[in-house]
Coordinates of C-alpha atoms in Angstrom, one line a residue:
M520 CA 33.2 13.8 131.2
S521 CA 34.4 12.9 127.7
N522 CA 32.0 12.9 124.8
T523 CA 32.7 9.2 124.2
K524 CA 31.9 8.4 127.9
E525 CA 28.7 10.5 127.7
Q526 CA 27.7 8.7 124.5
E527 CA 28.3 5.3 126.1
R528 CA 26.2 6.4 129.1
N529 CA 23.3 7.7 126.9
E530 CA 23.3 4.5 124.9
L531 CA 23.2 2.5 128.1
F532 CA 20.2 4.5 129.3
R533 CA 18.4 4.0 126.0
I534 CA 18.8 0.3 126.2
I535 CA 17.7 0.1 129.8
W536 CA 14.6 2.1 128.9
K537 CA 13.9 -0.4 126.1
I538 CA 14.3 -3.4 128.4
A539 CA 12.1 -1.7 131.0
E540 CA 9.4 -1.0 128.5
Q541 CA 9.5 -4.6 127.2
L542 CA 9.3 -6.1 130.7
R543 CA 6.7 -3.6 131.9
N544 CA 4.3 -5.0 129.3
A545 CA 4.7 -8.5 130.9
V546 CA 4.9 -7.5 134.6
D547 CA 2.1 -5.8 136.5
G548 CA 2.8 -2.2 137.6
W549 CA 6.4 -1.3 138.2
D550 CA 7.4 -4.6 139.9
F551 CA 9.7 -5.1 136.9
K552 CA 12.3 -2.8 138.5
Q553 CA 13.1 -5.5 141.1
Y554 CA 13.9 -8.0 138.3
I555 CA 16.0 -5.7 136.2
L556 CA 17.9 -4.5 139.3
G557 CA 18.3 -8.0 140.6
T558 CA 19.7 -9.2 137.2
L559 CA 22.0 -6.2 137.0
F560 CA 23.2 -7.0 140.5
Y561 CA 23.7 -10.7 139.7
R562 CA 25.8 -9.7 136.6
F563 CA 27.8 -7.2 138.6
I564 CA 28.8 -9.5 141.5
S565 CA 29.7 -12.2 139.0
E566 CA 32.1 -9.9 137.2
N567 CA 33.3 -8.3 140.4
L568 CA 34.3 -11.7 141.8
T569 CA 35.8 -12.9 138.6
H570 CA 38.0 -9.8 138.2
F571 CA 39.1 -10.0 141.9
I572 CA 40.2 -13.6 141.5
N573 CA 41.8 -13.2 138.1
S574 CA 43.8 -10.1 139.3
T575 CA 45.1 -11.9 142.4
E576 CA 45.8 -15.3 140.9
K577 CA 48.0 -15.1 137.7
D578 CA 47.3 -17.3 134.7
I579 CA 43.8 -18.1 136.0
D580 CA 40.5 -17.4 134.3
Y581 CA 38.0 -18.1 137.1
K582 CA 35.0 -18.6 134.8
M583 CA 36.8 -21.5 133.1
L584 CA 37.5 -23.4 136.4
S585 CA 35.4 -26.3 137.6
D586 CA 33.4 -25.9 140.8
E587 CA 35.7 -28.4 142.5
Q588 CA 38.8 -26.4 141.6
A589 CA 37.2 -23.2 142.9
E590 CA 36.4 -24.7 146.2
Y591 CA 40.0 -24.4 147.4
G592 CA 40.0 -20.6 147.7
K593 CA 36.4 -20.2 148.8
K594 CA 37.1 -19.2 152.5
D595 CA 39.6 -16.5 151.6
I596 CA 37.4 -15.1 148.8
I597 CA 34.4 -14.8 151.2
N598 CA 36.7 -13.0 153.8
D599 CA 37.7 -10.5 151.1
K600 CA 34.5 -10.0 149.1
G601 CA 31.8 -11.1 151.5
F602 CA 30.2 -13.7 149.2
F603 CA 31.1 -16.6 146.9
I604 CA 29.9 -17.8 143.5
Y605 CA 30.9 -21.0 141.9
P606 CA 32.2 -20.8 138.3
S607 CA 29.1 -22.7 137.0
Q608 CA 26.9 -20.1 138.8
L609 CA 28.5 -17.0 137.2
F610 CA 26.2 -14.8 135.2
T611 CA 28.1 -15.2 132.0
N612 CA 28.2 -19.0 132.3
V613 CA 24.5 -19.2 133.0
V614 CA 23.8 -17.1 129.9
K615 CA 25.9 -19.5 127.8
K616 CA 23.8 -22.4 129.1
L617 CA 20.6 -20.8 127.7
S618 CA 21.4 -22.5 124.4
N619 CA 20.6 -25.8 126.2
R620 CA 16.8 -26.4 125.9
Q621 CA 16.6 -28.6 129.0
F622 CA 18.5 -25.9 131.1
K623 CA 16.1 -23.2 129.9
E624 CA 13.0 -25.3 130.8
H625 CA 14.2 -25.2 134.5
L626 CA 15.8 -21.7 134.4
N627 CA 13.6 -20.4 137.3
E628 CA 14.8 -23.3 139.5
H629 CA 18.4 -22.8 138.5
L630 CA 18.3 -19.1 139.4
F631 CA 16.5 -19.8 142.6
D632 CA 19.3 -22.2 143.7
I633 CA 22.1 -19.9 142.6
F634 CA 20.7 -17.0 144.6
K635 CA 20.2 -19.1 147.7
S636 CA 23.8 -20.4 147.3
I637 CA 25.2 -16.9 147.1
E638 CA 23.4 -15.8 150.2
A639 CA 24.3 -19.1 152.0
S640 CA 28.0 -18.5 151.3
A641 CA 28.0 -15.6 153.8
I642 CA 26.3 -17.4 156.7
G643 CA 28.5 -17.4 159.8
T644 CA 30.8 -14.7 158.4
E645 CA 31.2 -11.0 159.0
S646 CA 29.3 -10.2 155.8
E647 CA 26.2 -12.3 156.7
K648 CA 23.8 -9.4 157.4
K649 CA 25.1 -7.5 154.4
I650 CA 24.3 -10.3 152.0
K651 CA 21.2 -12.0 153.6
G652 CA 18.0 -11.3 151.7
L653 CA 19.5 -9.4 148.8
F654 CA 17.6 -11.6 146.3
D655 CA 14.3 -11.7 148.3
D656 CA 12.5 -9.5 145.8
F657 CA 13.8 -11.5 142.8
D658 CA 11.2 -14.2 143.0
T659 CA 11.8 -16.6 140.1
N660 CA 8.6 -18.5 140.9
S661 CA 6.3 -15.5 141.2
K662 CA 3.1 -15.3 139.1
K663 CA 4.0 -11.6 138.6
I664 CA 6.3 -12.7 135.8
G665 CA 4.1 -15.3 134.3
N666 CA 1.1 -17.5 135.1
T667 CA 2.9 -20.7 133.9
I668 CA 6.4 -21.9 134.4
D669 CA 7.0 -21.7 130.7
E670 CA 6.0 -18.0 130.6
R671 CA 8.3 -17.3 133.6
N672 CA 11.2 -19.0 132.1
K673 CA 10.8 -17.2 128.8
L674 CA 10.7 -13.8 130.5
L675 CA 13.7 -14.7 132.7
E676 CA 15.6 -15.8 129.6
K677 CA 14.8 -12.5 127.8
L678 CA 15.9 -10.6 130.9
L679 CA 19.3 -12.4 131.2
I680 CA 20.1 -11.9 127.6
S681 CA 19.1 -8.2 127.6
I682 CA 21.3 -7.4 130.7
N683 CA 24.1 -9.5 129.2
D684 CA 23.9 -7.3 126.0
L685 CA 24.4 -4.1 128.0
N686 CA 27.7 -2.5 127.2
I687 CA 28.6 -1.8 130.8
G688 CA 32.3 -2.4 130.4
H689 CA 34.9 -4.2 132.6
Y690 CA 36.9 -3.4 135.7
H691 CA 40.2 -3.1 134.0
D692 CA 39.1 -0.2 131.7
N693 CA 37.6 1.8 134.7
S694 CA 34.1 1.9 133.3
I695 CA 32.7 -0.3 136.0
D696 CA 30.9 2.7 137.4
M697 CA 28.4 2.2 134.6
F698 CA 26.7 -0.4 136.9
G699 CA 26.0 2.4 139.4
D700 CA 24.9 4.8 136.7
A701 CA 22.5 2.1 135.3
Y702 CA 21.0 1.7 138.8
E703 CA 20.5 5.4 139.4
Y704 CA 19.0 5.8 136.0
L705 CA 16.5 3.0 136.5
M706 CA 15.6 4.2 140.0
G707 CA 15.0 7.7 138.7
M708 CA 12.9 6.4 135.9
Y709 CA 10.9 4.3 138.3
A710 CA 10.4 7.2 140.8
S711 CA 9.2 9.6 138.0
Q712 CA 6.7 7.0 136.8
A713 CA 5.5 5.8 140.2
G714 CA 4.9 9.3 141.7
K715 CA 4.9 9.6 145.4
S716 CA 5.4 5.9 146.2
G717 CA 8.6 5.8 144.2
G718 CA 9.8 9.3 145.0
E719 CA 9.6 8.7 148.8
Y720 CA 12.9 6.8 148.7
F721 CA 14.7 8.4 145.7
T722 CA 16.1 11.9 145.9
P723 CA 16.9 13.5 142.6
Q724 CA 20.6 13.4 141.8
E725 CA 21.1 17.1 141.7
V726 CA 19.5 17.6 145.1
S727 CA 21.7 14.8 146.5
E728 CA 24.7 16.5 145.1
L729 CA 23.8 19.9 146.7
L730 CA 23.2 18.2 150.1
A731 CA 26.5 16.3 150.0
K732 CA 28.5 19.4 148.9
I733 CA 27.0 21.5 151.7
C734 CA 28.3 18.9 154.2
V735 CA 31.9 18.8 152.8
V736 CA 32.6 22.5 152.3
D737 CA 36.3 23.0 153.1
K738 CA 36.8 19.3 153.6
T739 CA 38.6 16.7 151.6
S740 CA 37.6 13.7 153.7
V741 CA 35.1 12.7 156.5
N742 CA 35.0 9.8 158.9
K743 CA 31.6 8.5 158.1
V744 CA 28.4 9.6 156.3
Y745 CA 24.9 8.8 157.6
D746 CA 21.3 9.0 156.4
P747 CA 18.6 8.0 158.9
A748 CA 16.0 7.5 156.2
C749 CA 18.4 6.3 153.5
G750 CA 15.9 4.9 151.0
S751 CA 17.8 3.4 148.0
G752 CA 21.1 5.0 149.2
S753 CA 21.6 7.7 146.5
L754 CA 22.3 10.4 149.0
L755 CA 25.0 8.4 150.8
L756 CA 26.7 7.5 147.6
K757 CA 27.1 11.1 146.4
F758 CA 29.9 11.3 148.9
A759 CA 31.7 8.5 147.1
K760 CA 31.6 10.6 143.9
I761 CA 32.4 13.9 145.4
L762 CA 35.1 12.9 147.8
G763 CA 36.1 9.5 146.5
K764 CA 35.4 6.3 148.4
K765 CA 38.7 6.2 150.1
N766 CA 38.1 9.7 151.6
V767 CA 35.0 8.4 153.5
S768 CA 37.4 6.6 155.8
K769 CA 35.0 4.6 158.0
G770 CA 32.2 4.0 155.5
F771 CA 28.5 4.6 154.7
Y772 CA 25.8 4.2 157.3
G773 CA 22.0 4.3 157.0
Q774 CA 18.7 2.9 158.1
E775 CA 15.5 2.3 156.1
I776 CA 12.1 1.1 157.3
N777 CA 10.9 -0.5 154.1
R778 CA 12.4 -3.9 153.6
T779 CA 12.3 -3.9 149.8
T780 CA 13.9 -0.4 149.7
Y781 CA 16.5 -1.6 152.3
N782 CA 17.4 -4.4 149.9
L783 CA 17.7 -1.9 147.1
C784 CA 20.0 0.2 149.2
R785 CA 22.4 -2.7 149.9
I786 CA 22.3 -3.7 146.2
N787 CA 23.2 0.0 145.3
M788 CA 26.2 -0.2 147.6
F789 CA 27.5 -3.3 145.8
L790 CA 26.8 -1.8 142.4
H791 CA 28.9 1.2 143.3
D792 CA 31.7 -1.1 144.3
I793 CA 31.5 -0.4 148.0
N794 CA 33.0 -3.4 149.9
F795 CA 30.7 -5.0 152.5
S796 CA 33.1 -3.9 155.2
N797 CA 32.6 -0.2 154.3
F798 CA 28.8 0.1 154.6
D799 CA 26.3 -0.7 157.4
I800 CA 22.7 -0.4 156.3
A801 CA 20.0 -1.4 158.8
C802 CA 16.4 -2.2 158.4
G803 CA 13.9 -0.7 160.9
D804 CA 12.3 2.4 162.3
T805 CA 15.1 4.9 162.9
I806 CA 13.2 7.0 165.4
L807 CA 11.8 4.2 167.5
Q808 CA 14.5 1.6 167.0
P809 CA 17.8 3.3 165.9
A810 CA 20.4 0.8 164.7
H811 CA 23.6 2.8 165.1
W812 CA 23.2 4.0 168.7
D813 CA 26.6 3.0 169.9
D814 CA 28.6 4.3 166.9
E815 CA 30.8 7.4 167.1
P816 CA 29.2 10.6 165.9
F817 CA 29.0 11.3 162.2
E818 CA 30.9 14.1 160.4
A819 CA 28.4 14.2 157.6
I820 CA 24.6 13.6 157.8
V821 CA 22.2 14.0 154.9
S822 CA 18.6 13.0 154.7
N823 CA 15.3 13.5 152.9
P824 CA 13.0 12.0 155.5
P825 CA 9.2 11.5 154.9
Y826 CA 7.1 14.6 155.1
S827 CA 4.5 15.0 157.9
H828 CA 4.7 11.4 158.8
K829 CA 2.7 10.2 161.8
W830 CA 4.6 8.7 164.8
D831 CA 4.1 7.8 168.5
G832 CA 5.1 11.2 169.9
D833 CA 3.9 11.9 173.4
A834 CA 1.7 8.7 173.3
N835 CA 5.0 6.8 174.0
P836 CA 6.1 7.8 177.5
L837 CA 9.7 6.6 176.9
L838 CA 10.3 9.1 174.1
I839 CA 10.4 12.3 176.2
N840 CA 13.3 10.8 178.1
D841 CA 15.1 9.7 175.0
E842 CA 18.5 11.5 175.0
R843 CA 17.9 12.6 171.4
F844 CA 14.6 14.4 172.1
A845 CA 14.8 15.3 175.8
P846 CA 17.0 18.4 175.4
A847 CA 14.2 20.3 173.6
G848 CA 11.8 19.5 176.4
V849 CA 9.0 18.6 174.0
L850 CA 8.3 16.0 171.3
A851 CA 7.4 16.7 167.7
P852 CA 3.6 16.4 167.1
K853 CA 2.2 12.9 166.6
S854 CA 0.9 13.9 163.2
K855 CA 4.3 15.4 162.1
E856 CA 7.5 13.4 162.7
D857 CA 9.7 15.9 160.7
L858 CA 11.5 17.6 163.6
A859 CA 12.0 14.3 165.4
F860 CA 14.3 13.4 162.5
V861 CA 16.0 16.8 162.9
M862 CA 16.6 16.2 166.6
H863 CA 17.8 12.7 165.8
C864 CA 20.4 14.0 163.3
L865 CA 21.6 16.7 165.7
S866 CA 22.1 14.1 168.5
W867 CA 24.3 12.0 166.3
L868 CA 26.2 14.8 164.6
A869 CA 29.9 15.2 165.4
T870 CA 31.1 18.5 166.9
N871 CA 33.0 19.2 163.6
G872 CA 30.2 17.9 161.4
T873 CA 27.5 19.2 159.2
A874 CA 23.9 17.9 158.7
A875 CA 21.8 18.9 155.7
I876 CA 18.2 17.8 155.9
V877 CA 15.4 18.3 153.4
C878 CA 12.3 19.6 155.3
F879 CA 8.7 20.3 154.7
P880 CA 8.2 24.1 154.8
G881 CA 5.6 23.9 157.6
V882 CA 8.2 23.0 160.2
L883 CA 9.7 26.5 159.7
Y884 CA 6.6 28.5 160.9
R885 CA 4.1 26.3 162.6
G886 CA 3.4 26.9 166.3
G887 CA 3.0 24.6 169.3
A888 CA 5.6 21.9 169.9
E889 CA 7.4 22.7 166.6
Q890 CA 7.9 26.3 167.6
K891 CA 9.4 25.1 171.0
I892 CA 11.8 22.8 169.1
R893 CA 12.8 25.6 166.8
K894 CA 13.4 27.8 169.9
Y895 CA 15.7 25.1 171.4
L896 CA 17.6 24.9 168.1
I897 CA 18.0 28.7 167.7
D898 CA 18.8 29.4 171.4
N899 CA 21.5 26.8 171.4
N900 CA 22.9 28.0 168.0
F901 CA 22.6 24.7 166.1
I902 CA 20.9 26.0 162.9
D903 CA 23.5 27.3 160.5
C904 CA 21.4 27.9 157.4
I905 CA 17.9 27.6 155.8
I906 CA 17.7 27.3 152.0
Q907 CA 14.4 27.6 150.3
L908 CA 14.4 25.4 147.2
P909 CA 12.4 25.8 144.0
Q910 CA 9.0 24.0 143.8
D911 CA 8.5 20.8 141.8
L912 CA 12.0 19.4 142.4
F913 CA 11.0 16.1 144.0
F914 CA 9.1 13.1 142.7
G915 CA 5.6 13.0 143.8
T916 CA 5.2 16.5 145.2
T917 CA 5.3 20.0 143.7
I918 CA 5.8 21.7 147.0
A919 CA 8.8 24.0 147.4
T920 CA 10.8 22.2 150.2
C921 CA 13.7 23.6 152.1
I922 CA 17.1 22.5 153.4
M923 CA 18.0 22.9 157.1
V924 CA 21.7 22.9 157.8
L925 CA 22.8 22.0 161.4
K926 CA 26.2 22.5 163.0
K927 CA 27.5 22.3 166.6
N928 CA 30.6 24.5 166.2
K929 CA 29.3 27.8 164.9
K930 CA 31.5 30.8 165.4
E931 CA 28.6 33.4 165.4
N932 CA 25.0 33.2 166.6
K933 CA 23.4 34.0 163.3
V934 CA 21.4 32.0 160.7
L935 CA 21.9 32.4 157.0
F936 CA 18.7 32.5 154.9
I937 CA 19.0 31.7 151.2
D938 CA 16.2 32.2 148.7
A939 CA 16.9 29.7 145.9
T940 CA 13.3 29.5 144.6
E941 CA 14.3 31.0 141.2
M942 CA 17.5 29.0 140.8
F943 CA 16.3 26.1 138.5
E944 CA 15.8 25.1 134.9
R945 CA 12.5 23.6 133.6
K946 CA 13.1 20.2 132.0
D947 CA 10.8 17.2 131.3
A948 CA 7.8 18.8 133.1
T949 CA 9.7 19.3 136.3
N950 CA 12.2 21.7 137.7
K951 CA 15.9 20.8 137.9
L952 CA 18.9 22.3 139.7
T953 CA 21.7 22.8 137.1
K954 CA 25.4 22.8 137.9
N955 CA 25.3 26.6 137.8
N956 CA 22.4 26.6 140.2
I957 CA 24.2 24.4 142.7
D958 CA 27.4 26.5 142.4
Q959 CA 25.4 29.6 143.0
I960 CA 23.7 28.3 146.1
L961 CA 27.1 27.0 147.4
E962 CA 28.7 30.3 146.8
L963 CA 26.0 32.1 148.9
F964 CA 26.3 29.4 151.5
T965 CA 30.1 29.7 151.9
K966 CA 30.5 33.5 151.7
R967 CA 27.7 34.1 154.3
K968 CA 27.2 37.7 153.2
N969 CA 24.0 39.7 152.7
V970 CA 23.0 39.7 149.0
E971 CA 19.9 41.7 148.1
Y972 CA 16.9 39.5 147.1
K973 CA 19.0 36.3 147.5
C974 CA 20.3 35.8 151.1
K975 CA 20.5 37.5 154.5
L976 CA 22.5 36.7 157.6
V977 CA 20.2 37.2 160.6
D978 CA 21.0 37.5 164.3
F979 CA 19.3 35.1 166.6
Q980 CA 17.6 37.9 168.5
E981 CA 15.7 39.0 165.4
I982 CA 14.6 35.4 164.9
A983 CA 13.5 35.2 168.5
S984 CA 11.5 38.4 168.0
N985 CA 9.7 36.8 165.1
D986 CA 8.4 33.9 167.3
Y987 CA 11.3 31.7 166.1
K988 CA 9.8 31.5 162.6
L989 CA 12.4 30.4 160.1
S990 CA 10.6 30.9 156.7
V991 CA 13.1 32.4 154.3
S992 CA 10.5 34.8 153.0
K993 CA 10.4 36.3 156.5
Y994 CA 14.0 37.6 156.1
V995 CA 14.8 37.7 152.4
Q996 CA 12.9 40.3 150.4
K997 CA 11.6 39.1 147.0
L998 CA 12.6 41.1 144.0
E999 CA 9.6 43.1 142.9
I1000 CA 9.3 42.5 139.1
K1001 CA 6.0 44.3 138.5
E1002 CA 6.2 47.0 135.9
V1003 CA 5.9 50.6 137.3
I1004 CA 3.1 52.3 135.6
D1005 CA 2.8 56.1 135.1
I1006 CA -0.9 56.8 135.4
K1007 CA -0.7 60.3 133.7
Q1008 CA 1.2 58.8 130.8
L1009 CA -1.3 55.9 130.5
N1010 CA -4.3 58.3 130.5
N1011 CA -2.7 60.4 127.8
K1012 CA -2.2 57.3 125.7
I1013 CA -5.8 56.2 126.2
R1014 CA -7.0 59.8 125.2
K1015 CA -5.0 59.6 122.0
V1016 CA -6.4 56.1 121.2
V1017 CA -10.0 57.4 121.7
I1018 CA -9.4 60.4 119.4
K1019 CA -7.9 58.1 116.8
E1020 CA -10.8 55.7 117.1
D1021 CA -13.3 58.6 116.5
E1022 CA -11.5 59.7 113.4
L1023 CA -11.5 56.2 112.0
R1024 CA -15.2 55.8 112.7
K1025 CA -16.0 59.0 110.8
Q1026 CA -13.9 57.9 107.8
I1027 CA -15.7 54.6 107.7
E1028 CA -19.1 56.3 107.8
K1029 CA -18.1 58.6 105.0
I1030 CA -17.0 55.7 102.8
I1031 CA -20.2 53.8 103.5
N1032 CA -22.4 56.9 102.7
E1033 CA -20.5 57.4 99.4
V1034 CA -20.9 53.8 98.4
F1035 CA -24.7 53.7 99.1
H1036 CA -25.5 57.1 97.6
E1037 CA -23.7 56.6 94.2

């Protein structure tokens, strides 16, 4: 990345932080993120649509047309972009109208009508479920942004002007990815401040990058990428940056149980310029109500599912016969859903695919049903690698998590164990994976050779003899960094110190006697 580009990005982040701080003083808690992201999204789709129309229709500046003139191409635009915005509703034109006092006094109503109009434009089309509800969390009439209509309108006006002033760039100069960068920065900022509640659906960028790169080793393209607990979508979108959007040929798939986060994920897709036809994000419980059951298997699966989450387990008689879980002959414990996600990912993984899943360390060594599931995975040669990560990488937890890598086409019945606990850099009171750390882990992963204190390739029979325990510390010896002490040498030093101490004491007594007997 050029220095100029980096400077632009840092300036963008500085201004976003300033906007967030201003709005946070007016909005309770961290609800402000929904309003900043919603406004950012509104600006993006306005510029996206304007650029699309201006580039296909010569000598036309869409924002200068009347709504009546724009009506003629509405159907074709919706087919291509998935939504429609009248010229009068474009972000830039709404900002211009803020100079009109009467317009400002009803700003909340105008924005409400515009957002409803955008969503309504997709009704009855292929994009309907991709657009529906995108502005649900941008409530222009909420008391969260002001107790009176006047207070709400003043805050909305400030927000529109602030987002308008962001130097995000334009499509034609290839800096439109700034929208996506702004989103990721704001979500990271929110997660770091909100602790566990925010971190549950936002995976740090460097961890996302490692997971994605593990899945595409020796590949330049994949058919589809999938995340069964996709949160805000940051994991999925790493593939767009690493491979390029065109090289994820059939798109980005995911499911998220939290409706607000589901909306954020869809917004994130648009802000990274993923066309509605190239993503399919569902809302619901992936384990109990999977949304992509009939889709072809996925070549790349990544996920950071919730840790030790409760689920129905054997209390639901239908689950033991579910084709995703039945092969193991046992269900994950009701108090720990973790391995249910692992089995789900394995079931939907293509024969030439790779799944990289962040796991709570307990799943690697606990007994009972979890041990039986590990036995199934090892006996059938599905586990390719276990990577122990440093502690304090994730928002809301300091626990050292691990990555479980699954494959269906392994050539040898062995598991690679990598100890990456010391591969980090301390920054901003948390641990971070640097580019060098990521490269180092990937090198160990791809070479699959024993490296003392770092990694070991272990035969499945050895794992079986260890009760199918998969903790990295069981197989990779830690480097002993304690200083070796020579007891005889230490005793000699102590003896010399004692002798020296006696000599000094005698000298001091002599001086004192001389002083007092003069």
